[in-house]
Coordinates of C-alpha atoms and ligand atoms in Angstrom, one line a residue:
M884 CA 17.8 -0.6 -22.4
P885 CA 14.7 -0.5 -20.9
N886 CA 12.8 2.9 -22.2
L887 CA 9.0 3.4 -20.9
L888 CA 10.4 2.5 -16.9
G889 CA 12.4 5.9 -17.3
Q890 CA 10.0 8.1 -18.4
A891 CA 8.6 10.0 -15.3
I892 CA 4.5 10.6 -14.6
T893 CA 2.8 13.0 -13.1
I894 CA 0.8 12.5 -9.9
N895 CA -1.7 15.0 -8.3
R896 CA 1.0 18.0 -9.0
K897 CA 4.0 15.8 -8.2
T898 CA 6.9 14.3 -10.9
V899 CA 7.8 11.2 -10.0
R900 CA 10.9 10.9 -11.9
N901 CA 10.1 7.3 -13.5
R902 CA 7.4 4.2 -13.0
I903 CA 9.3 2.4 -10.3
V904 CA 7.3 2.0 -7.2
M905 CA 8.3 0.8 -4.1
P906 CA 5.1 -0.6 -2.3
P907 CA 4.3 -0.6 1.4
M908 CA 6.1 -3.2 2.9
V909 CA 6.5 -3.6 6.7
C910 CA 9.7 -4.4 8.0
F911 CA 8.5 -6.9 10.8
N912 CA 10.5 -6.7 14.0
W913 CA 11.8 -3.0 13.6
G914 CA 9.7 -1.1 16.3
D915 CA 9.6 -0.9 20.0
G916 CA 5.6 -1.8 20.5
H917 CA 3.9 1.2 21.1
G918 CA 5.0 3.0 17.1
F919 CA 8.2 4.0 16.9
E920 CA 11.2 2.4 14.9
T921 CA 14.0 0.8 16.3
V922 CA 15.5 0.1 13.4
D923 CA 16.6 3.3 11.1
R924 CA 13.6 4.4 8.4
A925 CA 15.6 6.8 7.0
E926 CA 18.3 5.0 6.1
H927 CA 16.0 2.0 4.6
Y928 CA 14.2 4.4 2.8
G929 CA 16.6 6.9 2.0
R930 CA 18.7 3.8 0.7
R931 CA 16.0 3.2 -2.1
A932 CA 15.9 6.7 -3.1
R933 CA 19.2 7.1 -4.4
G934 CA 18.8 3.5 -5.4
G935 CA 16.8 5.4 -8.2
V936 CA 13.3 4.5 -6.8
G937 CA 10.5 7.1 -8.5
L938 CA 7.8 6.9 -6.0
I939 CA 7.8 5.3 -2.3
V940 CA 4.9 4.2 -0.3
V941 CA 6.3 3.8 3.5
E942 CA 5.3 0.4 5.1
A943 CA 1.7 0.4 6.9
T944 CA 1.2 2.3 9.2
A945 CA -1.3 2.3 11.9
I946 CA -3.6 5.1 12.6
N947 CA -4.5 4.2 15.9
R948 CA -3.6 2.0 19.0
E949 CA -5.7 -0.7 18.9
G950 CA -5.5 -0.7 14.9
R951 CA -2.6 -2.4 14.8
L952 CA -1.8 -5.5 12.5
H953 CA 2.0 -6.5 14.6
V954 CA 2.7 -5.5 17.7
S955 CA 6.5 -3.8 15.9
Q956 CA 4.3 -1.7 13.4
L957 CA 5.0 2.4 12.8
G958 CA 2.3 3.9 13.7
L959 CA 1.0 7.7 13.1
W960 CA -1.9 8.2 16.2
S961 CA 0.3 10.9 18.2
D962 CA 2.2 14.0 17.4
D963 CA 6.3 12.4 19.1
Q964 CA 5.5 10.2 16.3
V965 CA 6.0 12.4 13.5
D966 CA 9.8 12.7 13.3
Q967 CA 10.7 9.3 12.5
F968 CA 8.4 10.3 9.3
A969 CA 10.1 14.0 8.8
R970 CA 14.1 11.4 8.3
V971 CA 12.2 9.3 6.1
A972 CA 10.8 12.6 4.2
T973 CA 14.1 14.3 4.5
A974 CA 16.3 11.2 3.0
C975 CA 13.7 10.1 0.3
H976 CA 13.6 13.9 -0.9
D977 CA 17.2 13.9 -0.6
G978 CA 17.6 10.8 -2.9
N979 CA 14.8 12.4 -5.9
A980 CA 12.0 10.2 -4.7
V981 CA 8.2 11.0 -3.7
V982 CA 7.2 9.8 -0.7
L983 CA 4.3 8.5 0.8
V984 CA 3.3 6.8 3.8
Q985 CA 0.4 3.7 3.9
L986 CA -2.2 4.5 6.3
V987 CA -4.1 1.2 7.7
H988 CA -6.6 0.3 10.9
A989 CA -6.4 -3.8 10.3
G990 CA -10.5 -4.2 11.5
S991 CA -10.8 -7.8 12.7
K992 CA -7.1 -8.4 12.0
A993 CA -6.0 -6.2 14.2
I994 CA -3.8 -7.3 17.6
G995 CA -5.1 -6.6 20.9
P996 CA -8.6 -7.4 22.9
K997 CA -11.2 -5.9 21.2
L998 CA -11.3 -6.9 17.2
Y999 CA -13.8 -4.9 15.5
S1000 CA -15.2 -5.2 12.0
A1001 CA -18.1 -4.5 9.7
S1002 CA -19.8 -7.6 10.9
S1003 CA -19.7 -9.5 14.1
S1004 CA -18.1 -12.8 13.5
V1005 CA -15.6 -15.0 15.4
D1006 CA -11.9 -15.8 14.5
G1007 CA -10.8 -18.9 16.4
D1008 CA -11.5 -17.8 19.8
K1009 CA -11.3 -13.9 19.8
P1010 CA -15.4 -12.3 19.3
I1011 CA -15.7 -9.6 16.6
Q1012 CA -17.6 -6.8 17.5
A1013 CA -19.6 -4.7 14.6
M1014 CA -18.7 -1.5 14.6
E1015 CA -20.9 1.2 16.2
P1016 CA -21.5 4.7 14.3
E1017 CA -19.0 5.9 16.5
H1018 CA -16.3 3.9 16.1
I1019 CA -17.1 4.4 12.2
E1020 CA -16.9 8.4 12.8
R1021 CA -13.8 7.5 15.0
V1022 CA -11.8 5.4 12.5
K1023 CA -12.4 8.1 9.8
Q1024 CA -11.0 11.3 12.3
D1025 CA -8.2 8.8 13.0
F1026 CA -7.4 8.5 9.4
V1027 CA -7.3 12.3 8.8
Q1028 CA -5.2 13.2 12.0
A1029 CA -2.8 10.5 10.7
S1030 CA -2.8 12.3 7.0
L1031 CA -1.9 16.0 8.8
R1032 CA 0.3 14.0 10.9
A1033 CA 2.4 12.9 7.6
Q1034 CA 2.1 15.8 5.9
A1035 CA 3.7 17.5 9.2
A1036 CA 6.6 15.9 8.8
G1037 CA 6.7 16.7 4.8
L1038 CA 5.7 13.6 3.1
D1039 CA 4.3 14.5 0.2
G1040 CA 1.1 12.3 0.3
V1041 CA -0.7 8.9 1.9
E1042 CA -1.7 5.6 0.5
V1043 CA -5.3 5.1 2.4
H1044 CA -4.7 0.7 2.9
G1045 CA -8.7 -0.6 1.1
A1046 CA -6.7 -4.2 0.4
H1047 CA -5.7 -7.4 1.7
G1048 CA -8.7 -8.0 4.2
Y1049 CA -7.7 -4.8 6.4
L1050 CA -11.1 -2.6 8.1
L1051 CA -11.7 -0.6 4.9
N1052 CA -11.5 -3.6 3.1
Q1053 CA -13.7 -5.7 5.4
F1054 CA -16.5 -3.7 4.8
T1055 CA -16.4 -3.1 0.7
A1056 CA -15.9 -7.3 0.6
S1057 CA -20.0 -9.0 0.8
R1058 CA -18.4 -11.6 2.2
S1059 CA -17.5 -9.7 5.4
N1060 CA -20.5 -7.3 5.6
A1061 CA -23.6 -8.5 6.7
R1062 CA -24.5 -4.6 8.0
T1063 CA -28.3 -4.2 7.3
D1064 CA -27.8 -0.1 8.3
G1065 CA -26.2 2.5 5.2
Y1066 CA -22.4 0.8 5.4
G1067 CA -23.5 -2.5 4.3
G1068 CA -26.0 -4.0 1.8
T1069 CA -26.2 -2.8 -1.2
L1070 CA -22.5 -2.0 -3.4
A1071 CA -22.7 1.7 -2.3
G1072 CA -23.5 0.5 1.2
R1073 CA -20.1 -1.3 1.5
S1074 CA -18.0 1.4 -0.1
R1075 CA -19.5 3.8 2.2
L1076 CA -16.6 4.0 4.8
A1077 CA -14.0 3.8 2.5
L1078 CA -15.6 7.1 0.3
E1079 CA -16.4 8.9 3.4
T1080 CA -12.7 8.6 4.4
V1081 CA -11.2 9.4 1.5
Q1082 CA -13.4 12.4 0.7
A1083 CA -12.5 13.6 4.9
V1084 CA -8.6 12.9 4.1
R1085 CA -9.1 15.2 0.8
A1086 CA -11.2 17.8 3.0
A1087 CA -8.7 18.6 5.5
L1088 CA -5.5 17.8 3.2
G1089 CA -6.1 19.8 0.5
P1090 CA -5.8 19.3 -3.3
D1091 CA -2.5 19.1 -4.0
F1092 CA -1.5 16.0 -0.8
I1093 CA -1.2 13.2 -2.9
I1094 CA -3.7 10.4 -1.9
G1095 CA -3.1 6.9 -3.2
Y1096 CA -5.3 3.9 -2.4
R1097 CA -4.2 0.0 -1.9
F1098 CA -7.3 -1.2 -3.5
G1099 CA -8.2 -4.9 -3.5
A1100 CA -8.9 -6.2 -6.5
N1101 CA -11.8 -8.8 -7.3
D1102 CA -14.5 -8.2 -4.5
P1103 CA -16.3 -9.7 -5.4
S1104 CA -16.2 -9.2 -8.9
L1105 CA -13.9 -6.9 -11.5
A1106 CA -17.4 -5.4 -12.6
E1107 CA -18.1 -4.6 -8.9
D1108 CA -14.5 -2.9 -8.5
G1109 CA -14.7 -0.9 -11.5
W1110 CA -17.6 1.2 -9.7
L1111 CA -15.9 1.5 -6.8
L1112 CA -12.5 2.8 -8.5
D1113 CA -14.7 5.4 -10.1
R1114 CA -15.7 6.9 -6.8
L1115 CA -12.8 6.5 -5.2
V1116 CA -11.6 9.2 -7.9
A1117 CA -14.3 10.8 -7.4
A1118 CA -13.6 11.1 -3.1
G1119 CA -9.9 12.1 -4.4
V1120 CA -8.0 9.4 -5.1
D1121 CA -4.7 10.3 -7.0
W1122 CA -3.6 6.6 -8.1
F1123 CA -4.3 3.2 -7.6
N1124 CA -1.8 0.3 -6.4
I1125 CA -3.8 -2.5 -7.1
S1126 CA -3.4 -6.0 -4.8
T1127 CA -6.0 -8.2 -3.7
G1128 CA -8.7 -8.3 -1.4
I1129 CA -11.0 -11.0 -0.2
G1130 CA -11.9 -11.9 -3.3
V1131 CA -11.9 -15.3 -4.7
E1132 CA -8.4 -16.2 -4.0
S1133 CA -6.7 -17.7 -7.4
I1134 CA -7.7 -17.0 -10.8
V1135 CA -6.0 -18.3 -14.0
P1136 CA -4.8 -15.3 -16.1
P1137 CA -5.5 -15.3 -19.5
A1138 CA -2.6 -17.6 -20.9
D1139 CA -0.7 -15.1 -23.0
F1140 CA -0.1 -13.3 -19.6
P1141 CA 3.1 -14.5 -17.9
E1142 CA 2.9 -12.9 -14.9
H1143 CA 1.1 -13.8 -11.5
Y1144 CA -2.5 -13.9 -10.8
I1145 CA -2.4 -10.3 -9.0
T1146 CA -0.5 -8.4 -11.3
W1147 CA -3.4 -9.6 -13.6
L1148 CA -6.2 -8.0 -11.6
G1149 CA -4.6 -4.6 -11.8
C1150 CA -4.2 -5.1 -15.7
A1151 CA -7.5 -6.3 -15.6
L1152 CA -8.9 -3.4 -13.9
H1153 CA -6.4 -0.9 -15.5
A1154 CA -7.5 -2.1 -19.1
Q1155 CA -11.5 -2.1 -17.7
R1156 CA -11.1 1.4 -16.8
R1157 CA -9.9 2.8 -20.1
R1158 CA -11.9 1.4 -22.1
A1159 CA -15.0 3.0 -20.7
G1160 CA -13.0 6.1 -20.6
Q1161 CA -13.0 6.2 -17.1
I1162 CA -10.3 6.8 -14.1
G1163 CA -8.0 9.0 -16.1
R1164 CA -5.1 8.2 -12.8
P1165 CA -2.3 6.6 -12.8
T1166 CA -2.7 3.3 -11.8
A1167 CA 0.6 0.5 -10.2
C1168 CA 0.3 -3.5 -10.5
V1169 CA 2.6 -5.5 -8.3
Y1170 CA 3.5 -9.4 -7.8
G1171 CA 6.5 -10.9 -8.9
L1172 CA 8.5 -8.8 -11.1
V1173 CA 11.6 -9.7 -10.2
Q1174 CA 13.2 -8.7 -13.4
P1175 CA 13.4 -5.4 -15.2
A1176 CA 12.3 -7.2 -18.3
Q1177 CA 8.8 -8.7 -16.9
A1178 CA 7.8 -4.7 -15.7
E1179 CA 9.2 -2.7 -18.9
R1180 CA 7.3 -5.4 -20.8
L1181 CA 4.0 -4.5 -19.3
L1182 CA 4.2 -0.8 -19.5
A1183 CA 5.3 -1.3 -23.5
G1184 CA 1.8 -3.2 -23.9
G1185 CA -0.1 -0.3 -22.0
Q1186 CA -1.2 -2.8 -19.3
T1187 CA -0.2 -0.5 -16.8
D1188 CA 1.0 2.9 -16.0
L1189 CA 3.3 1.9 -12.8
V1190 CA 5.1 -1.4 -12.0
A1191 CA 5.2 -1.9 -7.9
I1192 CA 8.5 -3.7 -7.1
G1193 CA 8.0 -4.8 -4.0
R1194 CA 10.6 -7.5 -3.0
G1195 CA 13.0 -7.1 -5.2
L1196 CA 13.7 -3.7 -3.7
L1197 CA 14.4 -5.5 -0.1
A1198 CA 16.7 -7.7 -2.4
D1199 CA 18.3 -5.3 -4.4
P1200 CA 18.1 -1.6 -3.2
D1201 CA 20.0 -0.4 -5.7
W1202 CA 17.0 -2.6 -8.6
A1203 CA 16.0 0.8 -10.1
N1204 CA 19.0 2.8 -11.1
K1205 CA 20.2 -1.0 -12.7
A1206 CA 17.3 -1.9 -14.1
L1207 CA 17.4 1.8 -15.8
A1208 CA 21.2 1.7 -16.4
G1209 CA 20.2 -2.2 -18.6
Q1210 CA 22.4 -3.9 -15.6
A1211 CA 21.5 -7.2 -13.8
V1212 CA 19.4 -6.7 -10.6
N1213 CA 20.4 -8.9 -6.9
P1214 CA 17.1 -11.0 -7.7
C1215 CA 14.9 -11.4 -4.6
R1216 CA 14.7 -15.4 -3.8
H1217 CA 11.2 -16.2 -3.1
C1218 CA 11.9 -17.7 -0.1
K1219 CA 9.6 -20.6 1.2
N1220 CA 6.1 -18.8 3.0
G1221 CA 6.6 -15.8 1.1
C1222 CA 9.5 -13.8 1.8
A1223 CA 11.9 -14.2 5.0
F1224 CA 12.1 -10.4 5.6
R1225 CA 8.6 -10.6 7.1
L1226 CA 10.2 -12.4 9.9
D1227 CA 12.4 -9.7 10.2
G1228 CA 14.7 -7.7 8.2
R1229 CA 18.1 -9.7 8.9
S1230 CA 16.0 -13.3 7.7
C1231 CA 16.3 -12.3 4.5
P1232 CA 19.2 -13.6 2.8
V1233 CA 20.0 -11.3 0.1
F1234 CA 18.9 -8.2 1.8
G1235 CA 21.9 -8.3 4.5
L1236 CA 23.7 -9.4 1.4
S1237 CA 23.2 -5.9 -0.2
R1238 CA 23.2 -3.8 2.1
A1239 CA 26.2 -4.4 3.2
A1240 CA 27.4 -4.3 -0.6
A1241 CA 26.1 -1.1 -0.8
T1242 CA 27.7 0.6 2.6
P1243 CA 31.3 1.9 1.1
A1244 CA 34.6 0.8 3.1
Ligands
FMN2767 C1 7.6 -7.9 4.2 C2 6.6 -7.9 3.8 C3 5.8 -6.8 4.3 C4 4.4 -6.3 3.5 N1 3.7 -5.2 3.6 C5 2.8 -5.1 3.6 C6 2.2 -3.5 4.0 O1 3.1 -2.6 5.1 N2 1.0 -2.9 3.1 C7 0.9 -3.6 2.2 O2 -0.2 -3.2 1.3 N3 1.0 -4.5 1.4 C8 2.2 -5.4 2.3 N4 3.1 -6.1 1.5 C9 2.4 -6.0 0.2 C10 3.4 -5.7 -1.1 O3 3.2 -4.5 -0.9 C11 3.6 -6.6 -2.7 O4 2.3 -6.6 -2.9 C12 3.6 -8.0 -2.3 O5 5.3 -8.0 -1.5 C13 4.5 -8.2 -3.9 O6 4.8 -7.1 -4.5 P1 6.6 -8.4 -4.9 O7 5.9 -9.5 -5.7 O8 6.8 -7.4 -5.9 O9 7.0 -8.9 -3.5 C14 4.1 -6.5 2.5 C15 5.0 -8.0 1.2 C16 6.1 -8.4 1.9 C17 6.9 -9.2 1.5

C-alpha cells in the first residue's frame, strides 16, 4: 500500500492533499478554433479531481490568438473565455483538487501567418521574425492579463510554460536565441523574458496566487538550469513541473535509475538544488509513470516531491484513488507515435472505456 503518494504538501499557501499531479495535456480538437471548448472541460478535469488527483494543471491555454500552438486550443485572451475556466475551477474544487491553468505562447511553433521567436530563422518555408521590444512587452502583458482572467475564474494559479521549445524556451535556450540585445547573449540575458514574465505575473496577482513553471531541463546543461531555477524562485515561482527543453534530446540515465531520461532530468535537478541548499520549492518529475509503484519508489527515494501522471490519468481517471488504495490501475497502452489522445480524446482506446465505465448506468 503506497504511503508517500498520499502525503499532503503545501504549495504557496494551499494544501495539496497528495503528491499526484495531473500535468497539462491539450485536448486536441475539443475546441471551436476561437479559444472556446466544444467538449466539457469541467467534466474532464472534475472527473480526475473526484478520482483523487491532488493538483491539476489544465492544458496549455493560449495567452493571445497569435501564440496558439494548435487551432483547437483553449484561450484566455478574452474575458468571454473566463466562464469555461470558472466551471473547471468549481468542478475541481468540488473534487478537492487544487487547480491551475498552463499559459503558453508558442513563438515560432505557433499557428498563423506571422511567427515570432527570440531570433530570426526559417521553419520549412515559413519565415520567423525576431521579436522586437514592443512584441516582448506585449507578451509579458498578455501573460499577466491571462493570469488575471485565471484568477477571476477562481483557479488557484497558473503554470507558465517555459519548456518544450515554446516561446519562453526559445529565449532561454542558447541554440534558438542569437540576440545581441539585453534578451540574448549570456544566460542572464536569455533568461530575462522568462524572469520578467514571472515577476510581472507575481506583481499583478499578489502573493497568494500559485505560480508554477514548466521547466525545460538540460538547456543547455543541468548547471545552467540550476542557475535559472534559483532566479525563477526569486521572481515568484512556487513549484516546478520539470520536463524537457530544446537541449540534448536523449540522455542516458544512470544504470540504477529505471525510468525515462525525462523523469531522470527532473530528479537530477531536484537533487542538484537540494544539494546546493537552494530552491526550497517543490518539484515534480514526469514521464512514463504508469504504475503507482514507480511513483512511490521515486518519492520514497527522496528523488522528487511530486509525481506527474499524464497519459496514465487519461487512461484511468481514478488512477489516484486506486493508487492510494493499493488497487490496480487501468494502464495507458502507450500507443504508437506517443499517444492516440493527441488526435482526439475519442481516439484513445482506454479513455473511451474508462469514461463509459465511470458513468453510472
Ligand atoms: C495528449 C497530450 C497533450 C499534451 N499537452 C501538453 C500541454 O498542454 N502542455 C505541456 O506542458 N505538456 C503537454 N503534454 C506533455 C505532458 O504534460 C507530459 O509531460 C507527458 O505526457 C509525459 O507524461 P506521461 O508519460 O505521464 O504521459 C501533453 C502530452 C500528451 C500525451
